[in-house]
Coordinates of C-alpha atoms in Angstrom, one line a residue:
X231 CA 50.2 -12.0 -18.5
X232 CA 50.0 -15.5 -19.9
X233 CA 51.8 -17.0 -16.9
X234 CA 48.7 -15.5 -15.2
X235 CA 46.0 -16.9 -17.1
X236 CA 48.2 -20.3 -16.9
X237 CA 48.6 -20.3 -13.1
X238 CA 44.5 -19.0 -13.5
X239 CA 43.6 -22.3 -15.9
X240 CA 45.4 -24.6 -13.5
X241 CA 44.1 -23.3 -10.6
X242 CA 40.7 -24.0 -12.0
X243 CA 41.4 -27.8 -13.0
X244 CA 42.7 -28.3 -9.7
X245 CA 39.9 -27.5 -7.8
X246 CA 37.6 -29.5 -10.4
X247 CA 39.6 -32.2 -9.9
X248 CA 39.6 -32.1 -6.9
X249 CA 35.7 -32.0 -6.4
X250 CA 35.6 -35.1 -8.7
X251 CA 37.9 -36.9 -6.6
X252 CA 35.6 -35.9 -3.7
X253 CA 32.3 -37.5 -5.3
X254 CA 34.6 -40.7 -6.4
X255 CA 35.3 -41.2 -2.6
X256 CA 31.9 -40.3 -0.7
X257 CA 30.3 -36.9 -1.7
X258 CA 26.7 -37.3 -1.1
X259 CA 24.2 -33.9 -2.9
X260 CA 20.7 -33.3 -1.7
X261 CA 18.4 -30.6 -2.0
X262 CA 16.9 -28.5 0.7
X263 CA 12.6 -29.3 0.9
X264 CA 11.5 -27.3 3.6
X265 CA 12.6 -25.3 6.4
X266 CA 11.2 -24.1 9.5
X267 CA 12.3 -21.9 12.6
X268 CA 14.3 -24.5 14.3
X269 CA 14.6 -27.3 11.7
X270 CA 15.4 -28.2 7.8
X271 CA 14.4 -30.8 6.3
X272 CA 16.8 -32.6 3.1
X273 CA 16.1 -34.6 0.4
X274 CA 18.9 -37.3 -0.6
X275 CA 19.0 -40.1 -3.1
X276 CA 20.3 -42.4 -0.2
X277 CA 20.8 -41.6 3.1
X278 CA 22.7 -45.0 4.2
X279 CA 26.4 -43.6 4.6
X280 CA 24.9 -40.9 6.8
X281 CA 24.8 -41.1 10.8
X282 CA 22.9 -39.1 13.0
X283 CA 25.6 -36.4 14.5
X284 CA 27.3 -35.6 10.8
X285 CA 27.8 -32.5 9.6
X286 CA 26.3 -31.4 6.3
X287 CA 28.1 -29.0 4.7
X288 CA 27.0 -26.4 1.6
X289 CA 29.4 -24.5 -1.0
X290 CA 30.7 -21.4 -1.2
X291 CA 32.7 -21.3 -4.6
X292 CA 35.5 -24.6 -4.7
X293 CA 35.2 -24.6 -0.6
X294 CA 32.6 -26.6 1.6
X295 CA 30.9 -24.8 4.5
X296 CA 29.5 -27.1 7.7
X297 CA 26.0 -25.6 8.4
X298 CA 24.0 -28.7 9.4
X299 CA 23.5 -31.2 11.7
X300 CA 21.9 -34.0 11.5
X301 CA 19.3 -34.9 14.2
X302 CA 17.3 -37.6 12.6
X303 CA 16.9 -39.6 9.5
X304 CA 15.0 -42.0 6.8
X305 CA 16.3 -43.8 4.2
X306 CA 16.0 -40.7 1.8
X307 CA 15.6 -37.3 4.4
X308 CA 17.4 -36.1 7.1
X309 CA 16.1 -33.5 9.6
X310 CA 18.6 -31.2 10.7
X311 CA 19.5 -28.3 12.6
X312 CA 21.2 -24.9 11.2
X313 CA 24.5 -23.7 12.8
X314 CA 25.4 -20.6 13.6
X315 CA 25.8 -18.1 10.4
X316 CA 24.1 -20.1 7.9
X317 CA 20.9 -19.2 6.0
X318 CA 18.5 -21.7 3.8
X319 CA 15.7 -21.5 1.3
X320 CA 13.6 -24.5 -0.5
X321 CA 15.9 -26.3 -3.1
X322 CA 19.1 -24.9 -2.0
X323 CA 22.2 -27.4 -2.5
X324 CA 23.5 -29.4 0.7
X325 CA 27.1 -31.8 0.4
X326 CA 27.6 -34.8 2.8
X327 CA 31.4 -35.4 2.7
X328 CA 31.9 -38.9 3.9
X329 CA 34.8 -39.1 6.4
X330 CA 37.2 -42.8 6.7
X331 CA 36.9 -42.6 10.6
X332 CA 35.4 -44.7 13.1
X333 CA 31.8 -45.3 13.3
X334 CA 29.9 -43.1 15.8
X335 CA 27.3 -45.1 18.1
X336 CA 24.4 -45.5 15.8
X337 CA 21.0 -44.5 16.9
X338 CA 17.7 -46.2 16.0
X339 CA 16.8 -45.2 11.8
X340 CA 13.5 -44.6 11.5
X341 CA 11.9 -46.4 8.6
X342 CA 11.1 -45.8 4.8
X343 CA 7.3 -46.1 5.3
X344 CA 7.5 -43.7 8.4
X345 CA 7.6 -40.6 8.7
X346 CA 10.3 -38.2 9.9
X347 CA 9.1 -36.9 13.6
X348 CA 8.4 -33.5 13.8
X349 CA 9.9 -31.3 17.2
X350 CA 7.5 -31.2 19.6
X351 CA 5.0 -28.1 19.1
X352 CA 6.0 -28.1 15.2
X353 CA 3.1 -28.4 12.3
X354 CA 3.4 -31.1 9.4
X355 CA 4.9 -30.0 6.5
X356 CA 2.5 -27.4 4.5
X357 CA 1.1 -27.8 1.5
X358 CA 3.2 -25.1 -0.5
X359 CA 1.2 -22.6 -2.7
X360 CA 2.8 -20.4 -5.8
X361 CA 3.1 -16.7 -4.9
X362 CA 0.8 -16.0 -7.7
X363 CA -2.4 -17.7 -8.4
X364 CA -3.5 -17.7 -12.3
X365 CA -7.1 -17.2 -13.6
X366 CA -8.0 -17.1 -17.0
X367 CA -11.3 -15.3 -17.7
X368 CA -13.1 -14.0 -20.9
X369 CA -16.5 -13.3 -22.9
X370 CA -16.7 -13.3 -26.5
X371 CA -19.9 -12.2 -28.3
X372 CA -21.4 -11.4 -31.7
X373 CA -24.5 -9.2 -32.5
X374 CA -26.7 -8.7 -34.8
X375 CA -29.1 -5.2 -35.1
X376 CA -32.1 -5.0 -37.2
X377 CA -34.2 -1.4 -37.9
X378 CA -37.3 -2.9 -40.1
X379 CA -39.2 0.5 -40.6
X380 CA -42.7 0.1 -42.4
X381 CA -41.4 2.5 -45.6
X382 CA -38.5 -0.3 -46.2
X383 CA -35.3 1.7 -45.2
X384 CA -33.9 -1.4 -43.7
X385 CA -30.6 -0.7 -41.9
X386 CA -28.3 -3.5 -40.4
X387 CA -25.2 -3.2 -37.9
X388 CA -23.5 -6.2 -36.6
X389 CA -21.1 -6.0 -33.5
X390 CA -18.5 -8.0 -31.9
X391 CA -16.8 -7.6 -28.7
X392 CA -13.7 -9.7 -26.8
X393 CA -12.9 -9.5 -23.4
X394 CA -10.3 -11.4 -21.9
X395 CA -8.2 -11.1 -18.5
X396 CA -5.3 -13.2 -18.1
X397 CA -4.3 -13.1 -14.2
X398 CA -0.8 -14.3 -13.9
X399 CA -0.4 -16.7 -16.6
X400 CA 0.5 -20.4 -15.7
X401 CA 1.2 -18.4 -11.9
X402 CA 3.7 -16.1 -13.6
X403 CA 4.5 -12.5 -12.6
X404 CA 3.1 -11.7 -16.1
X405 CA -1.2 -10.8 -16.6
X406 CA -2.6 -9.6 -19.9
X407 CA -6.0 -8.0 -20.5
X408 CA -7.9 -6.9 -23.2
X409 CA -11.3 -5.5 -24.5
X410 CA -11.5 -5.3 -28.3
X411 CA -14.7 -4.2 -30.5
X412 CA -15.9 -4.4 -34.2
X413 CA -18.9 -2.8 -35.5
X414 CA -19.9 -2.7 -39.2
X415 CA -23.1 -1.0 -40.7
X416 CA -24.7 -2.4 -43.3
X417 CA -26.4 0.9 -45.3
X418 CA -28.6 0.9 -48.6
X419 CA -26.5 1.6 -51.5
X420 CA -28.4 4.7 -52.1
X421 CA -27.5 6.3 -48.8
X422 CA -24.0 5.6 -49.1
X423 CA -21.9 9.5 -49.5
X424 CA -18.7 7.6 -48.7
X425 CA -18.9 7.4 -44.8
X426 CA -17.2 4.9 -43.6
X427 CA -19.1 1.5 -42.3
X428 CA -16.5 -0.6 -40.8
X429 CA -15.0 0.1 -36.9
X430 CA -12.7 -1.5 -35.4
X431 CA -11.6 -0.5 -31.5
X432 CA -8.8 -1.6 -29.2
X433 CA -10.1 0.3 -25.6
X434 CA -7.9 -1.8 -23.8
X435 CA -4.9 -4.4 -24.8
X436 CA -2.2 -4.5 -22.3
X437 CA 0.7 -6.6 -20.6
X438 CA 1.2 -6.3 -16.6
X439 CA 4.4 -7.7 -15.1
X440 CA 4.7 -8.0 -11.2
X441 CA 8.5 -7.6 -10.7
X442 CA 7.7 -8.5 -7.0
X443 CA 4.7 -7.8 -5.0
X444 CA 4.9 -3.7 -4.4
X445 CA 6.1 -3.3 -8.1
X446 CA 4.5 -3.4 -11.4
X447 CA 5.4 -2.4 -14.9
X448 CA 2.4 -2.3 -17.3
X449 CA 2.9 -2.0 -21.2
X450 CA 0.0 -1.4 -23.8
X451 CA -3.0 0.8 -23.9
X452 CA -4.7 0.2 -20.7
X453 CA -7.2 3.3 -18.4
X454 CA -5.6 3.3 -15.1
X455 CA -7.9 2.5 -11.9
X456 CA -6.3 5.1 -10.0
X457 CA -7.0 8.3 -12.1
X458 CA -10.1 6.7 -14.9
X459 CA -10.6 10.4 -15.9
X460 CA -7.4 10.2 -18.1
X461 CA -9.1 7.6 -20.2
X462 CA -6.4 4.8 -22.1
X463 CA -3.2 5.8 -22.2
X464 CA -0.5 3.9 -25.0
X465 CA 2.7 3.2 -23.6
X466 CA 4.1 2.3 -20.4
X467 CA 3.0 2.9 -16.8
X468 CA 5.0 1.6 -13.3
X469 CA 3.9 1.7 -10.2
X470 CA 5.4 1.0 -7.0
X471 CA 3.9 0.4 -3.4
X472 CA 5.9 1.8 0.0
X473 CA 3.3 0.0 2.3
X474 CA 0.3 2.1 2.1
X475 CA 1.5 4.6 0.1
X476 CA 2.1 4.4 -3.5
X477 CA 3.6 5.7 -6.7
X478 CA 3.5 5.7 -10.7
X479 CA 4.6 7.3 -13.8
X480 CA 3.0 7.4 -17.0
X481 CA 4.9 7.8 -20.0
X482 CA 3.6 7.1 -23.7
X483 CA 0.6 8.6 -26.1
X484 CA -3.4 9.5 -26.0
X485 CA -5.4 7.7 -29.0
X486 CA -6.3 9.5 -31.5
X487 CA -9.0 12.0 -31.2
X488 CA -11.1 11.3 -33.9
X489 CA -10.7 7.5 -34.8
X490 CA -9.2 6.4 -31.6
X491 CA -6.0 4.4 -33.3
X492 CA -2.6 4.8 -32.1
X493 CA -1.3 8.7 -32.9
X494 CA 2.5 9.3 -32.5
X495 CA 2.0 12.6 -32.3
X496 CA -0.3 12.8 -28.7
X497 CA 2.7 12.0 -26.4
X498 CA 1.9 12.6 -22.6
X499 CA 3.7 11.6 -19.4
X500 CA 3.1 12.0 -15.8
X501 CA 3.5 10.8 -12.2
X502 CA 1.1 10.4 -9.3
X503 CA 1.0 9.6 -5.6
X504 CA -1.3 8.4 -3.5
X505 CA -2.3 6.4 -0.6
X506 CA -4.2 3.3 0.1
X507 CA -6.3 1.9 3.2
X508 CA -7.9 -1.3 3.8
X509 CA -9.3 -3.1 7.1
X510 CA -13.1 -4.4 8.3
X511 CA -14.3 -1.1 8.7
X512 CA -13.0 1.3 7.0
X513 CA -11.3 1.4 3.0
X514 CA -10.0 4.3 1.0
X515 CA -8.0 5.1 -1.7
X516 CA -6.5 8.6 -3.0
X517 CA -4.8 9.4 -6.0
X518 CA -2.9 13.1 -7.0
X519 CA -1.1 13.4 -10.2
X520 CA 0.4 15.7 -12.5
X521 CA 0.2 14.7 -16.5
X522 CA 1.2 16.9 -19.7
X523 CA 0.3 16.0 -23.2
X524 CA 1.9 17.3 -26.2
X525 CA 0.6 17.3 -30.2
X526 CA 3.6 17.2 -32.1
X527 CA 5.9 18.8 -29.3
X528 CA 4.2 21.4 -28.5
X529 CA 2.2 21.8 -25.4
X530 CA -1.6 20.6 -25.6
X531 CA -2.8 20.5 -22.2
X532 CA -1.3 20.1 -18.9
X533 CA -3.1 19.7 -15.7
X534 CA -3.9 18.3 -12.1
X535 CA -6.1 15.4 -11.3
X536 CA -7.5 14.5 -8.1
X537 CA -9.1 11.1 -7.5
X538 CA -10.8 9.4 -4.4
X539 CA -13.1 6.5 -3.4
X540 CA -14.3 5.2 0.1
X541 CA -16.0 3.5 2.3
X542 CA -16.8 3.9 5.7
X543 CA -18.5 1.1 8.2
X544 CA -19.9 -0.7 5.4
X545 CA -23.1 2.1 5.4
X546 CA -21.2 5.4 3.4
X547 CA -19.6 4.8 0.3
X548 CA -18.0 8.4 -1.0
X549 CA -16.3 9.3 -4.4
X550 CA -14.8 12.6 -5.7
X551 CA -12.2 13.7 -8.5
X552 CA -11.3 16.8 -10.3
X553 CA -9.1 18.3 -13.3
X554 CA -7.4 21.6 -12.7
X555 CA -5.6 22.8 -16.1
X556 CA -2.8 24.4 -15.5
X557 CA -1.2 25.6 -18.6
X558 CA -2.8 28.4 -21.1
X559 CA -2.0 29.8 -24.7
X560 CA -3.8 32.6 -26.9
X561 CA -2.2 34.7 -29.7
X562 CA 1.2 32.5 -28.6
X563 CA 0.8 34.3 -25.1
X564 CA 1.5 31.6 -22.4
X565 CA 0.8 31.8 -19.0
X566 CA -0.2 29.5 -16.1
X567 CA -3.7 29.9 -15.0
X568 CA -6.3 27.2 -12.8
X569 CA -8.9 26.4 -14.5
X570 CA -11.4 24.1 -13.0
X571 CA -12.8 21.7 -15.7
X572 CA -13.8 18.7 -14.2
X573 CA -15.2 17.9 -10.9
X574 CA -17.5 15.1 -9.5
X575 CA -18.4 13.8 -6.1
X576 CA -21.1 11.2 -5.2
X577 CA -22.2 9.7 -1.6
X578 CA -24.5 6.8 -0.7
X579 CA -25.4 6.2 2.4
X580 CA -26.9 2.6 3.6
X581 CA -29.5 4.3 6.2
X582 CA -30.9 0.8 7.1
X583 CA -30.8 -2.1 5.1
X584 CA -33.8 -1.2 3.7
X585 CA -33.5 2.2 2.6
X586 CA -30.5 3.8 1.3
X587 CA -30.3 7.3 -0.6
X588 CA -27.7 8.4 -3.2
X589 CA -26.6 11.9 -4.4
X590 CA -23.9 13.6 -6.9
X591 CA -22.9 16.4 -8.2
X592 CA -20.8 17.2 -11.1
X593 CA -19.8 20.3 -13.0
X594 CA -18.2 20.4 -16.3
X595 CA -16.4 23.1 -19.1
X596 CA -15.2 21.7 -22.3
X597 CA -11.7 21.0 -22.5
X598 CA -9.1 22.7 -24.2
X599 CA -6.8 21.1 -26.6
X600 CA -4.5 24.3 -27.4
X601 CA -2.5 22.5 -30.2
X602 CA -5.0 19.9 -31.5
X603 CA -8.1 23.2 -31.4
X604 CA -5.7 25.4 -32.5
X605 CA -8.5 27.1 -34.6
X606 CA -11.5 27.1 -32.2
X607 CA -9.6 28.5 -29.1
X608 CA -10.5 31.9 -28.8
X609 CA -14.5 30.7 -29.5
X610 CA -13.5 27.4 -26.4
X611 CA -12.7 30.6 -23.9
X612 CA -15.6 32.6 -25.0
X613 CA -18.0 29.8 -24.6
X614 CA -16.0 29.1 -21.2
X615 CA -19.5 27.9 -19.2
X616 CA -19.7 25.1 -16.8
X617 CA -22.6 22.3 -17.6
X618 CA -23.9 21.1 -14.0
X619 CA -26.1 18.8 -12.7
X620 CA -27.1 17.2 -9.6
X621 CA -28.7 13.9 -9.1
X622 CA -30.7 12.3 -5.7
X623 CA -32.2 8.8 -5.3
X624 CA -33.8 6.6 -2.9
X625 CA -34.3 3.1 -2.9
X626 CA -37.0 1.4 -0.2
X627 CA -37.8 -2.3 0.2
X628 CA -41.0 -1.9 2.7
X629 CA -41.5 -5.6 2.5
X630 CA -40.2 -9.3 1.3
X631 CA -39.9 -9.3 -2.3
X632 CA -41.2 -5.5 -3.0
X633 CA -38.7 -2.8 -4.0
X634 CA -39.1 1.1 -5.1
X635 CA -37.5 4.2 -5.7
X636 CA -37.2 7.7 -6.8
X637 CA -34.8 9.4 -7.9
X638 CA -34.8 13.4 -9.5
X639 CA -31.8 15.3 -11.6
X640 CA -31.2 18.5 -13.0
X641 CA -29.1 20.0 -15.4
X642 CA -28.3 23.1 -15.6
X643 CA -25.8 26.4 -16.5
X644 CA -25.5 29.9 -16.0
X645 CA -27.0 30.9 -19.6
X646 CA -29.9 28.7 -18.9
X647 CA -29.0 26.6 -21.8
X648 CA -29.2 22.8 -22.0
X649 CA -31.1 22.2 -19.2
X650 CA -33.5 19.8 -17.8
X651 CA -35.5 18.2 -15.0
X652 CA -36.3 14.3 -15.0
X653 CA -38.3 12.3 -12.5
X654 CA -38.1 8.7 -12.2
X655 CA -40.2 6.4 -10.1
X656 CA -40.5 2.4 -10.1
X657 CA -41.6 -0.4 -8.4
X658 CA -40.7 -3.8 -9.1
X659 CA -41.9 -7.3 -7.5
X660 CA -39.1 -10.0 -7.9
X661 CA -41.4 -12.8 -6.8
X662 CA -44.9 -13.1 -7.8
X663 CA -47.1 -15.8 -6.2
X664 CA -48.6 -18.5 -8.0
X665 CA -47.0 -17.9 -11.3
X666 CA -43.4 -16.9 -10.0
X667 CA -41.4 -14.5 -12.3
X668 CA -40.9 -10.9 -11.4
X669 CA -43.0 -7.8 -12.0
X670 CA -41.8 -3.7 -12.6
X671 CA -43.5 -0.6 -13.6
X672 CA -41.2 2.5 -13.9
X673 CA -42.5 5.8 -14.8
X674 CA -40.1 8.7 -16.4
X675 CA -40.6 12.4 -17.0
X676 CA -38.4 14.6 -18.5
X677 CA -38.6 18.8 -19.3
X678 CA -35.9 20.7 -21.3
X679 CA -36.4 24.3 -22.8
X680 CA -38.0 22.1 -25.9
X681 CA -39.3 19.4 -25.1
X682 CA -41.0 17.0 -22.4
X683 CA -42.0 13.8 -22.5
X684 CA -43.7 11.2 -20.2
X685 CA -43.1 7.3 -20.5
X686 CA -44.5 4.6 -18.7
X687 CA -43.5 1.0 -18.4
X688 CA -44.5 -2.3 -17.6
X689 CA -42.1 -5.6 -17.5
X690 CA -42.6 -9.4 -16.4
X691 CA -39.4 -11.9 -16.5
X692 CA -39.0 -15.5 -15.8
X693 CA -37.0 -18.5 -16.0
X694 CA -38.8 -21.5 -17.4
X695 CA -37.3 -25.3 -18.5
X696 CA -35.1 -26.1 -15.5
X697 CA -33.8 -21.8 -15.3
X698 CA -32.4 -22.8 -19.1
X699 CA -34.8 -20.2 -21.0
X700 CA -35.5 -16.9 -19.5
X701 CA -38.2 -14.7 -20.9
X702 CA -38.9 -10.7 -20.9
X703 CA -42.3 -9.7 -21.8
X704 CA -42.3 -5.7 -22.1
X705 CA -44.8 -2.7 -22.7
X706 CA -44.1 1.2 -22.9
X707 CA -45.9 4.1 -23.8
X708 CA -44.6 7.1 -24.9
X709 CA -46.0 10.8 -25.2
X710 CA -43.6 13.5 -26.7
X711 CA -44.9 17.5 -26.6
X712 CA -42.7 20.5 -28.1
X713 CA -43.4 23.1 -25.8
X714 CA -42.9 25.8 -28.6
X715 CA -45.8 24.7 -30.6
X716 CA -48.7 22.7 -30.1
X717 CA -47.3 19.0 -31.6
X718 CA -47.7 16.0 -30.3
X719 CA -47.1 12.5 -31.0
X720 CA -47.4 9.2 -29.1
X721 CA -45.8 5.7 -29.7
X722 CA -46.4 2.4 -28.0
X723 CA -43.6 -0.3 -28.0
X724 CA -44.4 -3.7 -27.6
X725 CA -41.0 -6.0 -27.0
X726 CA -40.0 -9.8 -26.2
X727 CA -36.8 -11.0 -25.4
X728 CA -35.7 -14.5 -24.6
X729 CA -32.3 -16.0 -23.6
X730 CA -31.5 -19.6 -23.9
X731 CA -28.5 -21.0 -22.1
X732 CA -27.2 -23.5 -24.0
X733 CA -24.7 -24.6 -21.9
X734 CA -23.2 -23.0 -18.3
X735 CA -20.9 -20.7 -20.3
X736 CA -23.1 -20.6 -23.8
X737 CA -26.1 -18.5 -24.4
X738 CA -28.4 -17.2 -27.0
X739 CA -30.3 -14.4 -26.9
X740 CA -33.0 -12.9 -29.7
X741 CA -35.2 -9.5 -29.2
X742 CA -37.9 -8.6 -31.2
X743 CA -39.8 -5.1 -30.7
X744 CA -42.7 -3.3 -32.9
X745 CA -43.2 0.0 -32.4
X746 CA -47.2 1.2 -33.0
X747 CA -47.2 4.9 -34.1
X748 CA -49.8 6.6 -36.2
X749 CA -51.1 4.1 -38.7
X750 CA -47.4 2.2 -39.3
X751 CA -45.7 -0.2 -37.3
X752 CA -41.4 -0.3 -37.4
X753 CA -40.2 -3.1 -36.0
X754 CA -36.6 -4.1 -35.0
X755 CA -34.9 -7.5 -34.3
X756 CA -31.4 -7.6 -32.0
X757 CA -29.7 -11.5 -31.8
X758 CA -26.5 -12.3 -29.8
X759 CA -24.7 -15.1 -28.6
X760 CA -22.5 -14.9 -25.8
X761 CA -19.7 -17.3 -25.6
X762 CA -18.1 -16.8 -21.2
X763 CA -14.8 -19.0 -20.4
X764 CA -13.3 -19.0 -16.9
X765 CA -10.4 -21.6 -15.8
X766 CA -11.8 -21.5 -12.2
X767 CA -15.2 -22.6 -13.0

């Protein structure tokens, strides 16, 4: 065994001598710069002790392999042509071994301050482009809310919200994204039973690396684009492309219920397929899945989700998805039994390209946690009613500058609980003459079992000092009536809002409302500044 390694040892400073001895008489390195179908170009230091007609030669472990030949030459590249069996990519390592022999005929060098000649029919070198292209984007604001009422119950909430997307960091496989909120109420002493005041929300934080272009790992709580019904999942999801067809798992934890923090407990995993379409005319995506979460190790909910979204000749945009749970346990009795509790489908179609009409339908039954509502199960299934609604809208632009629509929805289920009609109507003018600015009126009225109420609106906006300030001007009426007794109330609102951009990327924004009711006037202030960054801007 040790004569082995010896003869091993030896062996190696052999050949590294002998690789040394090489460079001391004539080994010449470059680098590989570009390569097209017939040619590759080199890079060298010097290209004096090479001829045109020598053989370049690359590496395979202590031996060197002849794969190029040299056609023509500069004083620091030579343009080459592959022999048979040998492959190349940018940078790769190329040897010139220089050979004591006689001096082939020479041909004409072209010079430093030329440029090597192309082959006839070839394109100039490209300019190369990394495979991914970064972009840093991101908004960061800060709010302030004001309820002055006229008996002096002041209330105050202040909000802050950060959104940033990080695509492919410094062109990396590697993309971060992130939408973070912080809300804190500011109530009188008096009021204060021990609620908490102080919120702080992470709906999306997550790390996306692009092992190559058809696979992706992501890490972090993220809501996936493919099936949004889940909501944010914690943990890790992995998707891979086959062409147009696709696949992902999902493997990690729901957040918590009630506060929406990170719960150890939820665990859930899953796997989906799907396919995906794109051309000029025509683009669809569909998604199928399978997911089961847990609360504690036991079974919470396991189901089926459907998901899809098209569009069709640029005129019919289509989107559907449902939920079918799958998995069911009362009195510790399991069984598998489909239970529709979520489905929604929506259409618009672009009838010319100045009308276009909308309409959806959706039908939904509470869901059924059987570990985390262990308590209120039987009472779930009793109360086991779907909530419907359909909506319609169209949206007409008779003439330059002039646009109006309508739109009606209903809600509605079988016990005739919860339901309600609402109309809407408006018309808005987004260039006025003389004055400039923008004009609406939009009318609303709603009808539950209780109560119905009609409000009307009127709004004027415009841009003033060089589109810097922008200005909102608003008035709406308001008339509520309780259908099971003869009340009635009305309230006026009188608002202004201006924005000032402060720079492209800075703005500040102040609203201030009074609201006229009886013989007493609330009145409420709103402030924000918005602070946008985008590296491509």
């Amino acid at each position: 065994m040790q004569l082995k390694h010896f003869l091993t040892i030896n062996l190696l400073l052999f050949s590294a001598t002998f690789l040394i001895a090489q460079d001391d008489s004539g080994i010449i390195t470059g680098n590989v710069s570009f390569v097209t179908s017939k040619t590759v170009y080199v890079k060298f230091k010097d290209t004096d002790p090479i001829q045109i007609g020598d053989t370049l030669h690359i590496t395979e472990g202590a031996m060197l392999k002849p794969c190029l030949l040299v056609t023509q030459k500069s004083s620091t590249s030579c343009v080459c042509t592959a022999l048979s069996g040998c492959e190349f990519k940018k940078d790769d390592l190329v040897v010139f071994k220089q050979v004591n022999s006689p001096n082939l005929n020479k041909e004409e060098e072209i010079s430093e301050e030329e440029e090597l000649s192309k082959p006839e029919g070839e394109k100039p070198e490209p300019k190369v482009k990394p495979l991914y292209e970064g972009r840093l984007r991101g908004r960061l604001s800060a709010a302030s809310y004001s309820s002055l009422p006229a008996d002096g119950n002041n209330k105050h909430r202040t909000m802050y919200r950060l959104s940033f997307n990080g695509d492919h960091i410094n062109n990396s496989k590697f993309s971060v994204e992130s939408y973070l909120n912080y809300r804190q109420n500011f109530i009188p002493d008096a009021e204060l039973t021990g609620q908490q005041t102080k919120f702080f929300r992470v709906y999306n934080l997550a790390v996306k690396y692009d092992i190559d272009s058809t696979l992706s790992l992501t890490v972090g709580r993220k809501i996936n684009n493919k099936a949004s019904s889940l909501g944010a999942i914690d943990g890790i999801q992995g998707e891979k492309f086959f062409g147009k067809n696709y696949a992902g798992i999902i493997a990690g934890f729901r957040p918590d219920i009630f506060d929406y923090g990170f719960n150890f407990d939820l665990l859930e995993y899953g796997a989906y397929l799907g396919r995906k379409t794109t051309n000029k005319r025509f683009y669809s995506q569909t998604t199928l899945g399978l997911l089961e979460q847990r609360n504690k190790g036991q079974i919470d909910r396991r189901y089926a989700y459907f998901q899809h979204s098209s569009t069709i000749g640029r005129k019919l945009n289509f989107f559907g998805s449902f939920e079918l749970d799958l998995y069911k346990k009362v009195l510790e009795v399991t069984s598998v039994e489909p239970r529709l509790t979520n489905f929604y489908v929506s259409g618009r179609y672009r009838i010319t390209r100045r009308i276009d009409f909308t309409v959806s339908y959706d039908s939904r039954k509470r869901i059924v946690f059987y570990e985390t509502l262990k308590t209120e199960v039987e009472q779930l299934l009793d109360d086991d009613i779907a909530r419907q609604g359909i909506r319609a809208r169209i949206n007409v632009k008779p003439i330059k500058y002039v646009n109006t629509g309508v739109s009606y929805s209903r809600r509605f289920q079988i016990d005739n609980q919860n339901k309600s009609d609402n109309i809407n109507g408006y018309v808005s003018l987004s260039k006025i003459p003389v004055i400039n600015g923008s004009f609406s009126v939009n009318f609303n009225m709603n009808r539950s079992r209780y109560l119905e109420s009609q409000i009307l609106s009127f709004r004027h906006s415009r841009s003033m000092l060089n589109n810097k300030l922008s200005t909102d001007l608003y008035f709406r009426m308001v008339n509520y009536k309780y259908l099971n007794s003869e009340l009635k109330f009305g309230q006026q609102y009188y608002g202004a809002n201006f924005t000032y951009r402060i720079t492209n990327k800075l703005s500040f924004s102040i609203l201030g409302e009074m609201n006229a009711k009886s013989s007493v006037n609330d009145f409420r202030v709103n402030t924000k500044i918005i602070k946008r960054f985008d590296n491509k801007r």
